[in-house]
Coordinates of C-alpha atoms in Angstrom, one line a residue:
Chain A
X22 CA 6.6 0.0 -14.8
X23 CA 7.3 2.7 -12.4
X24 CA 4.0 5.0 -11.8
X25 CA 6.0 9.1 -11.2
X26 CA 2.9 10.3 -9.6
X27 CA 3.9 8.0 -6.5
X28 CA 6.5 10.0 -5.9
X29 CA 5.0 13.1 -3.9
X30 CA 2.7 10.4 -1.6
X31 CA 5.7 7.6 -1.2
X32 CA 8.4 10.1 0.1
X33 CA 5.5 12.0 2.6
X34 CA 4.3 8.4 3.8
X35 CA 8.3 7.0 4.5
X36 CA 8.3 10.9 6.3
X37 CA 5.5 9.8 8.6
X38 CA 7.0 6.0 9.2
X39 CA 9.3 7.1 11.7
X40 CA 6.5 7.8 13.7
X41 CA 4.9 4.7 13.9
X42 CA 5.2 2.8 17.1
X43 CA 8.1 -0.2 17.1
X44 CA 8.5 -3.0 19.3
X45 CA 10.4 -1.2 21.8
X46 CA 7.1 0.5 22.3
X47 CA 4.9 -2.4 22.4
X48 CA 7.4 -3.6 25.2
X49 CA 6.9 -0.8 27.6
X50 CA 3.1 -1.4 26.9
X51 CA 3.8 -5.0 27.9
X52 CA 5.3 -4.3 30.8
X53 CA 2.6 -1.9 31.8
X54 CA 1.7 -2.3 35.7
X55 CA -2.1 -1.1 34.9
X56 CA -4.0 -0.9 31.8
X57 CA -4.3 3.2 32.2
X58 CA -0.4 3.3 32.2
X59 CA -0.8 3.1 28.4
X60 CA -2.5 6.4 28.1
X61 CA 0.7 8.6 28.6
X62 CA 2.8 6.0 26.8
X63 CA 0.4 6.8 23.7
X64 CA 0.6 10.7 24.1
X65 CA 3.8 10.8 23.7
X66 CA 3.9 9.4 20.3
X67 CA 1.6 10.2 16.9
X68 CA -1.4 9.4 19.0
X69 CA -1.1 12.3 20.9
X70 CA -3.4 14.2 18.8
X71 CA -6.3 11.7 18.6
X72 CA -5.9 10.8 22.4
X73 CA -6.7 14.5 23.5
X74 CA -10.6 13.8 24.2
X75 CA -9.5 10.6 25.8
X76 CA -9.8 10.5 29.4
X77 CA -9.2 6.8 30.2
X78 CA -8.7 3.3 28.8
X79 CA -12.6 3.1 28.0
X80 CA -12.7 5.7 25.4
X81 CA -9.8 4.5 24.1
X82 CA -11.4 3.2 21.1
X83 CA -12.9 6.3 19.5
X84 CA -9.3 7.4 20.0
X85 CA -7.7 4.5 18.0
X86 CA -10.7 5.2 15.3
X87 CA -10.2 8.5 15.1
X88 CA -6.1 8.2 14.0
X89 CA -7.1 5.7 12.2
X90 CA -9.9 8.0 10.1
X91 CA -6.6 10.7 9.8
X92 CA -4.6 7.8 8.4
X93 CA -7.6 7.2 5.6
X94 CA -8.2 10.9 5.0
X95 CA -4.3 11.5 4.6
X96 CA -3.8 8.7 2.5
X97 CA -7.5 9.5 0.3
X98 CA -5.8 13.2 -0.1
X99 CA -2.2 12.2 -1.7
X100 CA -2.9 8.8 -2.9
X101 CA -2.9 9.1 -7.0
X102 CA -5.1 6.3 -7.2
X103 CA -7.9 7.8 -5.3
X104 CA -10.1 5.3 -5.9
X105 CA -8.0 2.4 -5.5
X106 CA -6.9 3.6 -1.9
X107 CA -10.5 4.0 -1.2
X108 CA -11.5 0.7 -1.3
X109 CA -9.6 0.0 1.9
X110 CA -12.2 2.2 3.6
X111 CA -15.2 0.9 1.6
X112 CA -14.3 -2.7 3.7
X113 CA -15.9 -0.4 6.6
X114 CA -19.2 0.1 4.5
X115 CA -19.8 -3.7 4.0
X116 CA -19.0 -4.3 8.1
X117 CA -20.9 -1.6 8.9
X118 CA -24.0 -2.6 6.7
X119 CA -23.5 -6.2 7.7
X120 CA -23.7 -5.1 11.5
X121 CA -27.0 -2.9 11.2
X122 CA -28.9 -5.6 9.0
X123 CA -28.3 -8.0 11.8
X124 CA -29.2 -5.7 14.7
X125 CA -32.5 -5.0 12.5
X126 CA -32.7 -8.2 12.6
X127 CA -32.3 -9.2 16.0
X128 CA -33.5 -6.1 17.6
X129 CA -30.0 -5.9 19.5
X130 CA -28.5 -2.4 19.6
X131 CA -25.3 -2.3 17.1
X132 CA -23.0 0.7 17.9
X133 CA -20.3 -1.4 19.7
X134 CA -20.0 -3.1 16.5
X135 CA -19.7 0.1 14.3
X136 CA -16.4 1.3 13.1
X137 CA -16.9 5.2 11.6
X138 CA -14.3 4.0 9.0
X139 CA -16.3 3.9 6.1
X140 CA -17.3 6.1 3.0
X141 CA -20.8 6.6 3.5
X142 CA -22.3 8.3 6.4
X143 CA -23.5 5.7 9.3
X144 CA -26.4 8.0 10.2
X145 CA -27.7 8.0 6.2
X146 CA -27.1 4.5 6.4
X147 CA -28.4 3.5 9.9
X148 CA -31.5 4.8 8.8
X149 CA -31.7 3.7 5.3
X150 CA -31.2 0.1 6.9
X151 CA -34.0 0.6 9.8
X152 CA -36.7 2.1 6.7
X153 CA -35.4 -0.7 4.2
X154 CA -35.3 2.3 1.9
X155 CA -32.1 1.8 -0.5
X156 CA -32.8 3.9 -3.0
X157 CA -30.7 6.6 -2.3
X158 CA -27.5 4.7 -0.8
X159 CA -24.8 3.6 -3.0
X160 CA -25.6 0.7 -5.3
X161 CA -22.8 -1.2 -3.6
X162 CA -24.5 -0.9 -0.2
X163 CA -27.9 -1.2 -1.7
X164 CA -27.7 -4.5 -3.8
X165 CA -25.6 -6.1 -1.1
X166 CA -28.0 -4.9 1.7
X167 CA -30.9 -6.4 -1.1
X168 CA -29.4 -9.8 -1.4
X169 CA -28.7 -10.4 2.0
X170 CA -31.9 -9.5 2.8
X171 CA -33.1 -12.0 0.3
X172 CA -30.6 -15.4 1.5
X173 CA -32.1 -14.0 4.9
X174 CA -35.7 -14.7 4.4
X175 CA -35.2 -18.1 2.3
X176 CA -32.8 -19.5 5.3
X177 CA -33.8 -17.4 8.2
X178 CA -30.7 -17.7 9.6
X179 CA -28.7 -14.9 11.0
X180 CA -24.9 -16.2 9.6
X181 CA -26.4 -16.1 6.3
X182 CA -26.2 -12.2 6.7
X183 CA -22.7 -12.4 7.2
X184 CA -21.4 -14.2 4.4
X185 CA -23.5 -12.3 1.6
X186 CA -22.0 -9.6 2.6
X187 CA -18.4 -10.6 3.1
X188 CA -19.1 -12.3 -0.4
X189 CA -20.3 -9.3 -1.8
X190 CA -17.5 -6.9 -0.7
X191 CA -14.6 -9.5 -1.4
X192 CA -16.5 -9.4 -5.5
X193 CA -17.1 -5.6 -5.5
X194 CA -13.2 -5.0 -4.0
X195 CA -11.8 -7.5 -6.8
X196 CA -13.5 -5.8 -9.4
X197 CA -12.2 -2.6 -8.9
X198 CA -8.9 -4.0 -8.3
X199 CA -9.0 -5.2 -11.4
X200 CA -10.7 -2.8 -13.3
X201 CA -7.3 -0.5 -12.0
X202 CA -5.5 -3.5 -13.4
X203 CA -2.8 -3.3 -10.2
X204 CA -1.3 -6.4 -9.4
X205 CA -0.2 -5.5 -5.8
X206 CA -4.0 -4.8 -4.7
X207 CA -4.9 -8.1 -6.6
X208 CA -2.6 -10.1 -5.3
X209 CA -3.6 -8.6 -1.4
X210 CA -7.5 -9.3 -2.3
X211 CA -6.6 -12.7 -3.6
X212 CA -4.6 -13.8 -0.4
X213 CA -7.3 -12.5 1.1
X214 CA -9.9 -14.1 -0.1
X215 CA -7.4 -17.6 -0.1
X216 CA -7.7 -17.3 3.7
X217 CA -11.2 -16.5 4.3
X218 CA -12.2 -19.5 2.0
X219 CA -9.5 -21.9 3.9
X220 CA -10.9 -20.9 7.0
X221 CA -14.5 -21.3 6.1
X222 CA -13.7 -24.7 4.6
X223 CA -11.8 -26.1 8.4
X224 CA -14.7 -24.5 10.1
X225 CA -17.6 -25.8 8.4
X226 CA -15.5 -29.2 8.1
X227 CA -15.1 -29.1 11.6
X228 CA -18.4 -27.7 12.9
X229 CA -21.2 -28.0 10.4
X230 CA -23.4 -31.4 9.5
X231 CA -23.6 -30.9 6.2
X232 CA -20.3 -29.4 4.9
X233 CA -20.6 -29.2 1.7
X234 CA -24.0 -27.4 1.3
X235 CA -22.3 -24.9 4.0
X236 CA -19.4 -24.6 2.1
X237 CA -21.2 -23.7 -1.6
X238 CA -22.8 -20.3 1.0
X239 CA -19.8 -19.5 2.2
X240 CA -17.3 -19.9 -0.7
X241 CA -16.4 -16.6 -1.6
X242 CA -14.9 -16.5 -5.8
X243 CA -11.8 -14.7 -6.9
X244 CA -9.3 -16.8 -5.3
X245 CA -6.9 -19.1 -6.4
X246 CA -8.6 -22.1 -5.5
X247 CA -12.3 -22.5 -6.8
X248 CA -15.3 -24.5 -5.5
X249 CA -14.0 -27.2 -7.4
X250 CA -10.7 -27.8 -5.6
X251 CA -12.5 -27.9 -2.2
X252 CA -15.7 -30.0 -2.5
X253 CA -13.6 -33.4 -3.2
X254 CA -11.3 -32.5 -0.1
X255 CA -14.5 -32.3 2.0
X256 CA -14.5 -35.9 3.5
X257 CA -10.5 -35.9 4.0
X258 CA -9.0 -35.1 7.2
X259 CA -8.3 -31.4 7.9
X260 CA -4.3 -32.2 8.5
X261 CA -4.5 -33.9 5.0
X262 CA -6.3 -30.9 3.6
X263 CA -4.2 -28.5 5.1
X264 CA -1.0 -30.2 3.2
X265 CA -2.7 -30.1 0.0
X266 CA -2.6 -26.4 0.0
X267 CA 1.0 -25.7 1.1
X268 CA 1.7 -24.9 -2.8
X269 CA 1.8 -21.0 -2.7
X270 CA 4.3 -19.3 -0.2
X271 CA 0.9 -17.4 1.4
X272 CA -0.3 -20.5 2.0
X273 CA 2.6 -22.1 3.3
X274 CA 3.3 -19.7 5.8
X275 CA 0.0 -18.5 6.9
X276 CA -1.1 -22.2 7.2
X277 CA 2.2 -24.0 9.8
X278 CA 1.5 -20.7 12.0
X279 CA -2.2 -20.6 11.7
X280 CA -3.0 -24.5 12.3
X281 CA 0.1 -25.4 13.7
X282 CA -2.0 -25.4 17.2
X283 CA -5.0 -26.6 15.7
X284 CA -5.5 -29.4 17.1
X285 CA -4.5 -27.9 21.0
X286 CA -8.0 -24.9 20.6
X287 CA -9.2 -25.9 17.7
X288 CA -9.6 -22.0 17.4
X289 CA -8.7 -19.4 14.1
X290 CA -7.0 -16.8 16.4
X291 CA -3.7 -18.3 15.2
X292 CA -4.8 -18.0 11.5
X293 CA -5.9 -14.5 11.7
X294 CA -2.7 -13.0 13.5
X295 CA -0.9 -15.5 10.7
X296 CA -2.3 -14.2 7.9
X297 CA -1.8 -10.1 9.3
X298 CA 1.9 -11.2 9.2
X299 CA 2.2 -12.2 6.8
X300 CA 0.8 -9.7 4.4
X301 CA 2.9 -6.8 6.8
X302 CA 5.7 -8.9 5.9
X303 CA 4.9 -9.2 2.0
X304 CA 4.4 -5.1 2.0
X305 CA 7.6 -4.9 4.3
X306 CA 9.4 -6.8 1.5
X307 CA 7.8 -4.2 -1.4
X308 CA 8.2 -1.4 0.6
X309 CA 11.3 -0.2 -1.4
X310 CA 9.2 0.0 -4.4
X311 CA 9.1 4.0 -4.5
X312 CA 6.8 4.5 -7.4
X313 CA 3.7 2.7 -6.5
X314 CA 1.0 2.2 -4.2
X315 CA 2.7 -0.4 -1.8
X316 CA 4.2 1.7 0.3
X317 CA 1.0 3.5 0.7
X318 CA -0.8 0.2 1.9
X319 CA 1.9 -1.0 3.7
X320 CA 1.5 2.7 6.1
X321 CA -1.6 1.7 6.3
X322 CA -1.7 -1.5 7.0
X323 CA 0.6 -0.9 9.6
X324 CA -1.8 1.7 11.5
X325 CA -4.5 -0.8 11.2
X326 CA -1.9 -3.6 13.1
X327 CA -0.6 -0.3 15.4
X328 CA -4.8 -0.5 16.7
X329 CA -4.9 -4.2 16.9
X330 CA -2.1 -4.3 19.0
X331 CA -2.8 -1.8 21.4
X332 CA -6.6 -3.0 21.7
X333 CA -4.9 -6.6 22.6
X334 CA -2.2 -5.0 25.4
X335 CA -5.0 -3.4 26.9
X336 CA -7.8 -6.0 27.0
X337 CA -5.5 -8.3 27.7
X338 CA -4.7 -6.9 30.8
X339 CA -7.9 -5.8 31.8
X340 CA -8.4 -9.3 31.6
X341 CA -5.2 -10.3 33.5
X342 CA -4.0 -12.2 31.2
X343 CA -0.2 -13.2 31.2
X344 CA 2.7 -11.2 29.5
X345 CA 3.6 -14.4 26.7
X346 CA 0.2 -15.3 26.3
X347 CA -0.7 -11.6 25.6
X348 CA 2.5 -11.3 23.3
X349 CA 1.0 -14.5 21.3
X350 CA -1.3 -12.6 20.5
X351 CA 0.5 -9.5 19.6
X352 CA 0.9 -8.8 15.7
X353 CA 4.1 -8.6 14.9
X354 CA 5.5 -5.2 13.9
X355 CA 8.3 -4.7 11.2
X356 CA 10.0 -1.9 11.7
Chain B
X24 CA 19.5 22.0 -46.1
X25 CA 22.2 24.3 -45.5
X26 CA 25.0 22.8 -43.2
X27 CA 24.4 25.7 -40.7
X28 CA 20.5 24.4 -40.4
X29 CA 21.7 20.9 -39.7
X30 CA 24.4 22.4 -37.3
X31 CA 21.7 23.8 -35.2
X32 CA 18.9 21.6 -35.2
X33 CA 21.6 18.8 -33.8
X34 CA 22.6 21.4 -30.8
X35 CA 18.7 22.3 -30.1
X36 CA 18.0 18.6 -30.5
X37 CA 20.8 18.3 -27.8
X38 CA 19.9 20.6 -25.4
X39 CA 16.2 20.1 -25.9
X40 CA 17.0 15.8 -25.2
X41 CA 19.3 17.0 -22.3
X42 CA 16.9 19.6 -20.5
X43 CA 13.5 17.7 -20.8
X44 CA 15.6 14.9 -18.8
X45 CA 16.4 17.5 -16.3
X46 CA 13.0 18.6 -16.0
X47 CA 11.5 14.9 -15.6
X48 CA 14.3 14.3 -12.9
X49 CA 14.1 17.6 -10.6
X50 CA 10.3 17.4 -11.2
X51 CA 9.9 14.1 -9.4
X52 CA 12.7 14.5 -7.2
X53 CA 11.0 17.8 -6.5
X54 CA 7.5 16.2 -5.4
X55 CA 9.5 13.1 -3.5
X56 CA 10.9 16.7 -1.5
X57 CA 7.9 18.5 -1.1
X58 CA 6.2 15.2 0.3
X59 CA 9.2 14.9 3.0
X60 CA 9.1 18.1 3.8
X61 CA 5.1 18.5 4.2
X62 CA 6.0 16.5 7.2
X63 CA 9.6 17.3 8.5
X64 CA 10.1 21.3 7.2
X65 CA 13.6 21.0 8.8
X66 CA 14.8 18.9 5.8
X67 CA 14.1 21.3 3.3
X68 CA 18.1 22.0 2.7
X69 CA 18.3 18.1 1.9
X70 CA 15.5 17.9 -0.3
X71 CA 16.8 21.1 -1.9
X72 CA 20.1 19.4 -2.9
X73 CA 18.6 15.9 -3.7
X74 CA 15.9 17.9 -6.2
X75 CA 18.5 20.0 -7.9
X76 CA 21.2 17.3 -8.8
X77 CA 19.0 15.9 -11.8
X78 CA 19.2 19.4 -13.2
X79 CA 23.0 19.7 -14.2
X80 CA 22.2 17.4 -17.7
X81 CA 20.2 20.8 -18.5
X82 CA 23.6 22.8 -18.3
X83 CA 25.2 20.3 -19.7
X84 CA 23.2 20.3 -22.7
X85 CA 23.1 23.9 -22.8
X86 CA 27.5 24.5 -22.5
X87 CA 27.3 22.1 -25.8
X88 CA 24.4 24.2 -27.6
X89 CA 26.7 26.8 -26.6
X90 CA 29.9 25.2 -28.1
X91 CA 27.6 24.4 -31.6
X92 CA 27.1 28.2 -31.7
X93 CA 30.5 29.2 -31.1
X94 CA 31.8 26.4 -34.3
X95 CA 28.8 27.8 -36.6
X96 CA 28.8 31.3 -36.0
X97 CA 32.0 32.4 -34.0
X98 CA 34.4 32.4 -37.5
X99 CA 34.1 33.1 -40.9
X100 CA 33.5 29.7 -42.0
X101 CA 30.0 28.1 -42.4
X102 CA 29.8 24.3 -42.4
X103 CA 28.8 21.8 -45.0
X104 CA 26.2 19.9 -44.6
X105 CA 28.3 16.9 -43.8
X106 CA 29.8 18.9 -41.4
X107 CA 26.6 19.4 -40.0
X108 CA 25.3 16.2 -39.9
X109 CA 28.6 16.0 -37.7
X110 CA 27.9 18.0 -35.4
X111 CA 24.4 16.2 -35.0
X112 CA 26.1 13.4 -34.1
X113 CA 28.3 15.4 -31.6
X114 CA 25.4 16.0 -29.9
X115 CA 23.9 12.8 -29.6
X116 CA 25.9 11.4 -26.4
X117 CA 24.4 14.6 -24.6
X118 CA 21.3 14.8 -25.3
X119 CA 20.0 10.8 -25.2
X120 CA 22.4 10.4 -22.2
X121 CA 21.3 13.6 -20.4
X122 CA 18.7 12.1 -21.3
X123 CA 18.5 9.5 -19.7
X124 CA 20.7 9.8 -16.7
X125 CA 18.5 12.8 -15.4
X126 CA 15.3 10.6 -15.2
X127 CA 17.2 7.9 -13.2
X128 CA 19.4 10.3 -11.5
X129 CA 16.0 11.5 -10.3
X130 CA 14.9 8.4 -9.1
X131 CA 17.5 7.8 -7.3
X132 CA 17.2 11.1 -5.9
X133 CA 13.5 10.2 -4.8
X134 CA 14.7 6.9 -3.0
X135 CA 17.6 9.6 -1.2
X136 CA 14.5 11.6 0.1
X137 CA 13.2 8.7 1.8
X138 CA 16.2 7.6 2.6
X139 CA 17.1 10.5 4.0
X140 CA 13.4 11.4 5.9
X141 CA 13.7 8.0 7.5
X142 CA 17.4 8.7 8.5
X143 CA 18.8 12.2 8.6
X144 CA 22.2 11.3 9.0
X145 CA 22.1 9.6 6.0
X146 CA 22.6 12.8 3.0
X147 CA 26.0 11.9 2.1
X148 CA 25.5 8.4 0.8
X149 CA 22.3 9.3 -0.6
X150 CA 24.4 11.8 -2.5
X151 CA 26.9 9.6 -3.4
X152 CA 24.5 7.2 -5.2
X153 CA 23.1 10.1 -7.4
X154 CA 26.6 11.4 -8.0
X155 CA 27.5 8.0 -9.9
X156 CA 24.5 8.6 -12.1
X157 CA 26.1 11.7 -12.9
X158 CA 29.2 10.5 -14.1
X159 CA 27.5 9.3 -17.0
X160 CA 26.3 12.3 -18.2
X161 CA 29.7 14.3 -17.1
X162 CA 30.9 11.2 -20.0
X163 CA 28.2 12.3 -22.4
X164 CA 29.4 16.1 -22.4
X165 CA 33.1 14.9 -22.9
X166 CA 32.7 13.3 -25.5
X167 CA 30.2 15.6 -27.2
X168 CA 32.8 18.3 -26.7
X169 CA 35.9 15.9 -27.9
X170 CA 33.5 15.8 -31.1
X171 CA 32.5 19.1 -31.5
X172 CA 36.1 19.9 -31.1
X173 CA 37.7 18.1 -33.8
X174 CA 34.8 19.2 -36.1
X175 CA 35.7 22.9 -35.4
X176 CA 39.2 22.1 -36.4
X177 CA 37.4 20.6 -39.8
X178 CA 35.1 23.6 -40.1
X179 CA 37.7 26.3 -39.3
X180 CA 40.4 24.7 -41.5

């Protein structure tokens, strides 16, 4: 059923996608002599205006973060579904949370891993994470910051941070998708979550000694495949596991590209820039629907693939890396 | 009821179908402009056309409230109330296909203002899809006038 109230947001956002930057761009950035040659590429284009207190390619990150925070904002202004769009920015929250519990933890500073993305304020939360004192934070930050706590002290181990949290966003996102009953943000959560149990299921395959008591921590629900489907598959060969999944067309796709080189690196690289395809692709395909939210995710999720690229050009070639391993790397952009 | 009460409950009924279509149509097509211009002010004369196509089911529906009032009260002649309930059904094929056509003409005239913020050039075809939408509801006023026309010969004798 088409939703009217798109209409004002849709035809503004396909407005502002003629700015984004196309592969033509991401070319010239390629063939970049130096890493600073990049700077002047991105004034003249939409970044100009979050690039202005940049002065060179190591501050280029708060520049990236700070279009990106104009891309939320905009989108949190004209978005019908206020809410729903917001949960793209409460992702931050969780990452945010889960990257101060561990430097409490550790006693390693944390504000390279920080990304001012989120909803709630990093200073309230820094220091409602350094106090342990929850009671005034959001009870989506506060009962995920309490369980992780929790798994923390029975398994004193610093992953087990990571995963209650990831868990705990990928069940507080679902619910609210669902609770808005849209299938679009469902079906994106879902995929979602497909991939991050697929990849936890090679890795601890791969890595851990006990599998399948890894697994059960790091199982996150809400996907189309439960616990159930994966425990049995645990003592078959990855390659034979990986076939059993090619069912869905997310799965087929995301899994030749993401572990077609598996065995070469035995790295998730692959998977990741796989599965960022292909949900740009699946939004490409919905863009044309006018009257609802898609073409508002789709924007963003193309800003969000706009950072990740130019992040990769440039460290990449601080790194000297060559230009077709670089472009490997590069997601790719649909214009 | 008096023929003359049917007469003109059909032609409000008419317009009334006709115009809220109109208003559904230029409203969204409206927003889908404002949001295109928000960002691009120099398309406001394309966003001006695209928003006000959806609005000619209005005048359409108001030409045959005007026609209704010209049978009814323009001779000497009141109708029957069959000849009312008539002219109710004259009005049918522009007001539920005003109707209609003005809420997809207006979608079709949102999809133009993308179309056309993503591609200037690009007006003419985007007017070209919403003009075949409005062939429809040109249909719908012909034939409520081919009615109401042969019911003013009844009523007029």
């Amino acid at each position: 059923m088409d939703d009217l109230r798109y209409s004002y947001a849709v035809a503004r956002i396909n407005a502002l996608s003629t700015k984004l930057l196309d592969r033509a761009f991401a070319s010239r950035m390629l063939d970049a002599a130096e890493p600073s040659d990049i700077l002047p590429m991105l004034r003249e284009t939409a970044y100009a205006e979050s690039l202005t207190a940049v002065d060179n390619v190591s501050q280029l990150e708060g520049g990236l973060i700070r279009e990106l925070q104009k891309t939320h904002d905009l989108l949190g202004a004209i978005c019908p579904d206020k809410e729903l769009i917001g949960l793209f920015r409460k992702r931050y929250d969780f990452h945010n949370l889960k990257a101060m519990l561990k430097s409490k933890i550790t006693g390693v500073p944390h504000a390279d891993a920080i990304v001012d993305l989120g909803t709630y304020s990093i200073g309230e939360l820094s220091s409602a994470v350094r106090g342990e004192a929850y009671r005034f934070v959001p009870r989506y930050i506060s009962e995920t910051a309490l369980e992780a706590l929790a798994e923390y002290r029975k398994a004193q181990a610093l992953y087990v941070i990571s995963y209650t949290c990831d868990r705990s966003m990928w069940r507080y996102l679902m619910q609210n998708a669902l609770k808005h009953r849209n299938k679009i943000v469902i079906t994106l959560f879902r995929d979602y979550i497909n991939m991050a149990n697929i990849k936890a299921f090679v890795r601890v395959k791969e890595f851990s000694k006990t599998p399948a008591e890894a697994f059960r921590h790091y199982f996150i629900p809400g996907g189309d495949y439960e616990l159930d489907f994966f425990l049995p598959l645990m003592d078959e060969d990855t390659s034979l596991f990986l076939s059993r999944l090619r069912d869905g067309e997310c799965e087929r796709h995301i899994i030749a590209h993401g572990f077609g080189s598996w065995e070469e690196d035995e790295s998730f690289w692959r998977l990741e820039v796989a599965r960022d395809n292909f949900v740009l692709y699946s939004f490409h395909q919905m863009r044309g629907q006018l009257f609802s939210i898609a073409p508002l995710i789709y924007y963003l999720l193309r800003k969000e693939a706009e950072a990740k690229l130019i992040r990769t050009v440039v460290r990449c070639k601080l790194s000297g890396m060559r230009r077709a391993e670089t472009e490997e790397r590069l997601r790719y952009l649909y214009v | 009821m008096e023929g003359l009460t049917i007469a003109l409950i059909g032609a409000a009924f008419g317009f009334l179908l006709a115009a809220l279509g109109s208003a559904i149509g230029t409203g969204i097509a409206g927003q889908a402009g404002s949001g295109v211009v928000s960002e691009d002010p120099q398309r406001f004369v394309s966003m001006l056309i695209l928003q006000a196509l959806p609005g000619t089911q209005g005048f359409y529906g108001f030409v045959a409230l005007m026609f209704v009032i010209n049978i009814v009260l323009g001779g000497g002649k009141m109708p029957t109330p069959q000849q009312g309930w008539q002219i109710v059904f004259a009005c049918a094929p522009i007001g539920i296909v005003g109707f209609l056509s003005a809420i997809f003409q207006g979608k079709v005239c949102v999809a133009g203002c993308s179309q056309v913020a993503k591609q200037p050039g690009t007006l003419g075809s985007a007017l070209i899809f919403a003009i075949v939408v409005e062939t429809y509801a040109v249909l719908g006023l012909v034939s409520t006038l081919i009615l109401l026309l042969r019911v003013q010969q009844a009523v007029q004798g």
